[in-house]
Each structure stands twice: as structure tokens, then as C-alpha cells.
CSV table of C-alpha atoms in Angstrom, one decimal:
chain,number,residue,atom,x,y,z
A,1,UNK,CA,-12.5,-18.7,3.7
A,2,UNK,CA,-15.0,-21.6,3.7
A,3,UNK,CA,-15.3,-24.4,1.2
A,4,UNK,CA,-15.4,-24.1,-2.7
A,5,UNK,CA,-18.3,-25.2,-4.4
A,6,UNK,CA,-18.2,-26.8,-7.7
A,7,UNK,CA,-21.0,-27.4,-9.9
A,8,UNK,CA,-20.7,-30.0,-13.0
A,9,UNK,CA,-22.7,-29.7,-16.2
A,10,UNK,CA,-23.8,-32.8,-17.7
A,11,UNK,CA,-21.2,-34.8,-15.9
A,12,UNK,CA,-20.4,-36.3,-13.1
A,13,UNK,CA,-17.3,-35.5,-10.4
A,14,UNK,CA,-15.4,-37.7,-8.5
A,15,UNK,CA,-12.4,-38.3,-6.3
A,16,UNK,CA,-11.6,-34.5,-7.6
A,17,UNK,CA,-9.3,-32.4,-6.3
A,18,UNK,CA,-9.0,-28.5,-6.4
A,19,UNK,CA,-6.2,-26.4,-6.7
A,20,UNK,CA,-6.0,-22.5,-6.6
A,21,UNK,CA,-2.8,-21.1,-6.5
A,22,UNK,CA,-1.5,-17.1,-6.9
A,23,UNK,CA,1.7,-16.3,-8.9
A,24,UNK,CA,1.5,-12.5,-7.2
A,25,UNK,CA,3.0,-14.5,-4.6
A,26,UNK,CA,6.2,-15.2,-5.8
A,27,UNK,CA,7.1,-11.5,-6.8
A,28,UNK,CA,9.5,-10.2,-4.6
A,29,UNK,CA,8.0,-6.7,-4.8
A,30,UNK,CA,4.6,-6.7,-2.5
A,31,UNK,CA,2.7,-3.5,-2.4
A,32,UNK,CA,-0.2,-3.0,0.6
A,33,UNK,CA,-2.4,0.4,0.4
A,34,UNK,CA,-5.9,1.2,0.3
A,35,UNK,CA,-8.1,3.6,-2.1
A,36,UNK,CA,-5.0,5.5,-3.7
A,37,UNK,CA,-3.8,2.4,-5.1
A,38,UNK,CA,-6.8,1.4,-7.3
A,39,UNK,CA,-5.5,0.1,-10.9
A,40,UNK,CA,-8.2,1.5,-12.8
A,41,UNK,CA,-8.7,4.8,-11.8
A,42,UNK,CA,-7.3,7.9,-13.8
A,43,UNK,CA,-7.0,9.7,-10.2
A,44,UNK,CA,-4.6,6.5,-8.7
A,45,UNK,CA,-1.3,6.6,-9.4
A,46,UNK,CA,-1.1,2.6,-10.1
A,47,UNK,CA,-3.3,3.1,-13.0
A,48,UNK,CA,-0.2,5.0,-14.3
A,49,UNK,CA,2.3,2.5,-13.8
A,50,UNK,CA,0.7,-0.3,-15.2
A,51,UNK,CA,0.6,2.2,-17.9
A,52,UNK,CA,3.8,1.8,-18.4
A,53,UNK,CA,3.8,-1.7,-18.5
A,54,UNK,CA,5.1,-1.7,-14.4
A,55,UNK,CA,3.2,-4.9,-12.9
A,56,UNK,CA,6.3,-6.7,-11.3
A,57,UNK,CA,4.3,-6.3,-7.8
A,58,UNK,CA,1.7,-8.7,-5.6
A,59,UNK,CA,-1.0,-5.4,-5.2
A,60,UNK,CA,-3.2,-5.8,-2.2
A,61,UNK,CA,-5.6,-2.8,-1.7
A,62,UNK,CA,-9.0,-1.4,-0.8
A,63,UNK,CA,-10.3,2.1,-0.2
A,64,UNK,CA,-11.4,2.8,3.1
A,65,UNK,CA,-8.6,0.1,4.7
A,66,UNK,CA,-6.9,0.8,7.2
A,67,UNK,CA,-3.6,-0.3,8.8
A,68,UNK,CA,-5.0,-3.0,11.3
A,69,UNK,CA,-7.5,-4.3,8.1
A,70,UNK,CA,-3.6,-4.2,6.1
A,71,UNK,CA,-2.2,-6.1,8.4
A,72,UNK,CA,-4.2,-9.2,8.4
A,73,UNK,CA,-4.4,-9.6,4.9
A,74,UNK,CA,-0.1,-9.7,5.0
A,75,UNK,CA,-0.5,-12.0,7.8
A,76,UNK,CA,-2.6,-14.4,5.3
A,77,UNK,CA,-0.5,-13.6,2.4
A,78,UNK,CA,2.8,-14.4,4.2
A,79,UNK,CA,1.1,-18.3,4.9
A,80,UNK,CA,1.9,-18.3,0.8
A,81,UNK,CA,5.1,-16.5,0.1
A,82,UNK,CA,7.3,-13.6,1.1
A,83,UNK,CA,8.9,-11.0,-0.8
A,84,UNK,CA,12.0,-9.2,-1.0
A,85,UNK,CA,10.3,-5.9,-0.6
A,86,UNK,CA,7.6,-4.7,1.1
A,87,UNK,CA,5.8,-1.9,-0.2
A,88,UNK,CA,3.7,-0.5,2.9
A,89,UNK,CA,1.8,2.4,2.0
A,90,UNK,CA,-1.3,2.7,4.8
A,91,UNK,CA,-2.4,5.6,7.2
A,92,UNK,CA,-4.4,7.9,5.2
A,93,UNK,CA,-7.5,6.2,6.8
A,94,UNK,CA,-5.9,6.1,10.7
A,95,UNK,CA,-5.6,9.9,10.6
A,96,UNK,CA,-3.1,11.0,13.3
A,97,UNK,CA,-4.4,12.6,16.6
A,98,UNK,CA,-4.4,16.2,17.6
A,99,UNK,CA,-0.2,16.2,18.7
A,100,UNK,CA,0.4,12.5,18.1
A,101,UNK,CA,0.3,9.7,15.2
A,102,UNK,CA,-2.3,7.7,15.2
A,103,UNK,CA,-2.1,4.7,17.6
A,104,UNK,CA,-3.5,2.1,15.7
A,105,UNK,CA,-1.4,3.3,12.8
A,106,UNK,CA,1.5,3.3,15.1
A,107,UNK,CA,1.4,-0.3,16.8
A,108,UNK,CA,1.1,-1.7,13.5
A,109,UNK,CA,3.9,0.2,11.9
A,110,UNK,CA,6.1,-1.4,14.7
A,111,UNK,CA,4.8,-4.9,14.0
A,112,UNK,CA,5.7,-4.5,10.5
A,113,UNK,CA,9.0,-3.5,11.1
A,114,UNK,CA,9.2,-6.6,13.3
A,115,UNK,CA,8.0,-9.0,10.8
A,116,UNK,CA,10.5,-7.8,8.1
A,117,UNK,CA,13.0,-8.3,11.2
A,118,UNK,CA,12.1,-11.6,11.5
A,119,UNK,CA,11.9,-12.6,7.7
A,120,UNK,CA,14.3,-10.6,6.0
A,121,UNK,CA,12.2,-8.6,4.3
A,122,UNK,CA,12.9,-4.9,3.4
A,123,UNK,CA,10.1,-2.7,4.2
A,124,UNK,CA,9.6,0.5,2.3
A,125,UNK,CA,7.3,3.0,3.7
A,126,UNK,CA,5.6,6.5,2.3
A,127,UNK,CA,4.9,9.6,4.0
A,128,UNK,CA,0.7,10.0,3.5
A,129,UNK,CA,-0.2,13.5,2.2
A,130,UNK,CA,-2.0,15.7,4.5
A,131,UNK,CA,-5.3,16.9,3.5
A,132,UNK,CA,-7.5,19.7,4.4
A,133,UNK,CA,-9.4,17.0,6.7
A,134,UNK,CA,-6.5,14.7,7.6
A,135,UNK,CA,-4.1,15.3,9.5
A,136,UNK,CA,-0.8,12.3,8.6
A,137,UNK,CA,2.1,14.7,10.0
A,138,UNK,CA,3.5,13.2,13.1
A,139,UNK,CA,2.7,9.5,11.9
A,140,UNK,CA,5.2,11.4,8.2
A,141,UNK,CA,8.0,12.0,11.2
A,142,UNK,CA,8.0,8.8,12.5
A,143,UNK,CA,8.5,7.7,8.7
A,144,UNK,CA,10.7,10.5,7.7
A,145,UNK,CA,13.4,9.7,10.9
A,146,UNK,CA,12.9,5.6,10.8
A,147,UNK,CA,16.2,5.2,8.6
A,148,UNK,CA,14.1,2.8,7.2
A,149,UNK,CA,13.3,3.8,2.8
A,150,UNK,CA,10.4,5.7,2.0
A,151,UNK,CA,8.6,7.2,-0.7
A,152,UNK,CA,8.1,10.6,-0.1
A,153,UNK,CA,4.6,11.3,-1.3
A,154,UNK,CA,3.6,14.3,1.3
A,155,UNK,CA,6.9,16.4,0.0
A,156,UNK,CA,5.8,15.2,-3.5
A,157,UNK,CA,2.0,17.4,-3.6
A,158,UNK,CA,3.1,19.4,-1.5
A,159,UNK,CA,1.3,18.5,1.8
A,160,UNK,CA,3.9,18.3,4.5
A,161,UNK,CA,2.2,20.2,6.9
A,162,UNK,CA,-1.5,19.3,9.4
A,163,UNK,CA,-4.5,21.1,6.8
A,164,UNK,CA,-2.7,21.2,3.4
A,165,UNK,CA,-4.3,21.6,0.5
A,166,UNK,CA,-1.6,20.6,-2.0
A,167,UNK,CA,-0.1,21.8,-4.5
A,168,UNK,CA,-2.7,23.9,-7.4
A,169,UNK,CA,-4.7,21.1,-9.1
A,170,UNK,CA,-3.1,17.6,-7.4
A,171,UNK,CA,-6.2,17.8,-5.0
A,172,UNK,CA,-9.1,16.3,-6.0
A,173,UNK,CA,-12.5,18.1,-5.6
A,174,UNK,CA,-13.3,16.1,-2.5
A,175,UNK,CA,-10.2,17.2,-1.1
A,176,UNK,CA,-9.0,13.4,0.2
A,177,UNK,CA,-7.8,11.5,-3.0
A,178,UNK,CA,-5.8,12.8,-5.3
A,179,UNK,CA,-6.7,14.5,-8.9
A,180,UNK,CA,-5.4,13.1,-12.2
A,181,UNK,CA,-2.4,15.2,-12.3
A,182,UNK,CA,-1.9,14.4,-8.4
A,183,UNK,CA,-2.1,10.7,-9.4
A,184,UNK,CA,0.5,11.1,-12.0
A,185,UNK,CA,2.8,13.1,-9.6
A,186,UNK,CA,2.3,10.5,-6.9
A,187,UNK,CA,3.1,8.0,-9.6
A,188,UNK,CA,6.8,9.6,-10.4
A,189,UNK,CA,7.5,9.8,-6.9
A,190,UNK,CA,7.3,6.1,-6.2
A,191,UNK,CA,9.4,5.7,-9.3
A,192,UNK,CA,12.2,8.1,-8.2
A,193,UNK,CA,12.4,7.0,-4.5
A,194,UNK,CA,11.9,3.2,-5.5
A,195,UNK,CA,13.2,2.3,-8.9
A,196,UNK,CA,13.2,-1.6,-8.1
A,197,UNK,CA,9.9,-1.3,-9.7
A,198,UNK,CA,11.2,-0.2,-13.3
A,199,UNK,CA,14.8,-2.3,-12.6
């Protein structure tokens, strides 16, 4: 947003023009997340594929996003392309009420599926692992009976259920994010449920 500024050193400018452009956008895998999907962390399970040399996707993350944040920044990105797949792996911050999934987390997982509708775009989900201060179950059985593809991450660590604490040593110590082994775990997961990224 707003204009770019350009400032010349020992010349002069004129009738210029400026051109920015993104080649993430042209990928037809686009992946949308929030802290777990840092690059450069140890304890993210991206870090591990680009490990392996997997960077075939448009990334689009931030910790503490949630899905309504998410949402906007597809909105903008869609003005510039549109993928094949849609990678759509937000709800860990719009933790799900005390017998429902989170609402916020809910109306936008229905206009995503609308928007993929619309464009023919496949969406892919993920169940969110429950944490000891989380709670991501009923927004996992909305996921887990969609029909639409998932990557089962809750299944994966072991945190199916409202108040689990994973399995031994995938927890990190502030009992949220996952540890290094939990990254790594999370990382095979997405690579079993959705080998487009490796094909």
C-alpha cells in the first residue's frame, strides 16, 4: 500500500517507470498459515522442507494470524494469480469455543471453500493440533468430515483430543508451537497426505 519512493544517487530520474512483480505467484501450490510455518526456525516444519530442497509453493505466513488476517492477504494475492492448490492451514490462533468451532474460524473456512468453488481451485486443509491451552477439536471435525483433502497434523502429534499434550517430546516448552522433533513430524505429515509438494 501507498506509493514507492525512489531516491537517485548522483543522477537524475525521469519519465521512469516502476515495476515489481512476484514469481510465487505463478506456482500452482499456495500455502497460507501463521507462526508454524516460519522457514527459518528448527521448531517449523517448513524449515524442513526447504531442507530438502521443497520450495515449489507461494508461502504466505505470520505468527499470531489468524483466519480473518489469512483471508485478506488471499483476497490481495488472488488480484495477481491463482493456484492450482490451496494449502490452507489457519485456526491455531481462533481457538474453538467451549462445544463449538470457533466462528470466526468457521465463516471463513466456508468462504474459502467458496472461492475455490468459484475459481477452480483445490483447497487442502489440516486438522490444528490441540494443545494444553487450545482447544482446535470441533473446528478438526468440521475438517476431518468436509470430503474435502487434508493434512492430518492433530493425528500426526498426537493431539486429537480438547487439552492434549502430544506426543513425548513434539511439544515445545511453551506448550503451543511445536518442538524440533514435533516440527519434523509435522513436516512428514504434509509430505504423506500431500505429495504434490515433492511430485
Amino acid at each position: 500500500s501507498g506509493k514507492p519512493f525512489v531516491r537517485p544517487r548522483n543522477c537524475a530520474l525521469t519519465n521512469c517507470r516502476l515495476i515489481f512483480s512476484c514469481k510465487d505467484y505463478l506456482k500452482e501450490i499456495w500455502a497460507f498459515g501463521d507462526s508454524y510455518m516460519t522457514t527459518t526456525a528448527q521448531t517449523r516444519y517448513p524449515y524442513y522442507l526447504y531442507g530438502l530442497g521443497i520450495d515449489n509453493y507461494f508461502l504466505d505466513a505470520f505468527g499470531g494470524r489468524n483466519s480473518r488476517q489469512a483471508l485478506e492477504s488471499l483476497n490481495n494475492a488472488l488480484k495477481y494469480g491463482k493456484p492450482r492448490y490451496l494449502l490452507w492451514f489457519l485456526g491455531m490462533n481462533d481457538p474453538d469455543q467451549v462445544t463449538t468451532s470457533n466462528s470466526n474460524w468457521y465463516d471463513v473456512y466456508n468462504e474459502i471453500v467458496s472461492i475455490c468453488k468459484e475459481k477452480n481451485i483445490v483447497p487442502v486443509f489440516a486438522t490444528i493440533p490441540c494443545t494444553p491451552s487450545n482447544n482446535n477439536f470441533y473446528k478438526n471435525r468440521v475438517i476431518s468430515y468436509s470430503g474435502y483433502r487434508y493434512v492430518d497434523f492433530a493425528k500426526a502429534v498426537g493431539a486429537t483430543e480438547t487439552g492434549s499434550s502430544w506426543y513425548a517430546g513434539l511439544l515445545s516448552e511453551d506448550k503451543l508451537h511445536p518442538s524440533e522433533n514435533g516440527a519434523r513430524v509435522l513436516a512428514n505429515q504434509l509430505l504423506i497426505d500431500f505429495p504434490e509438494l515433492i511430485n
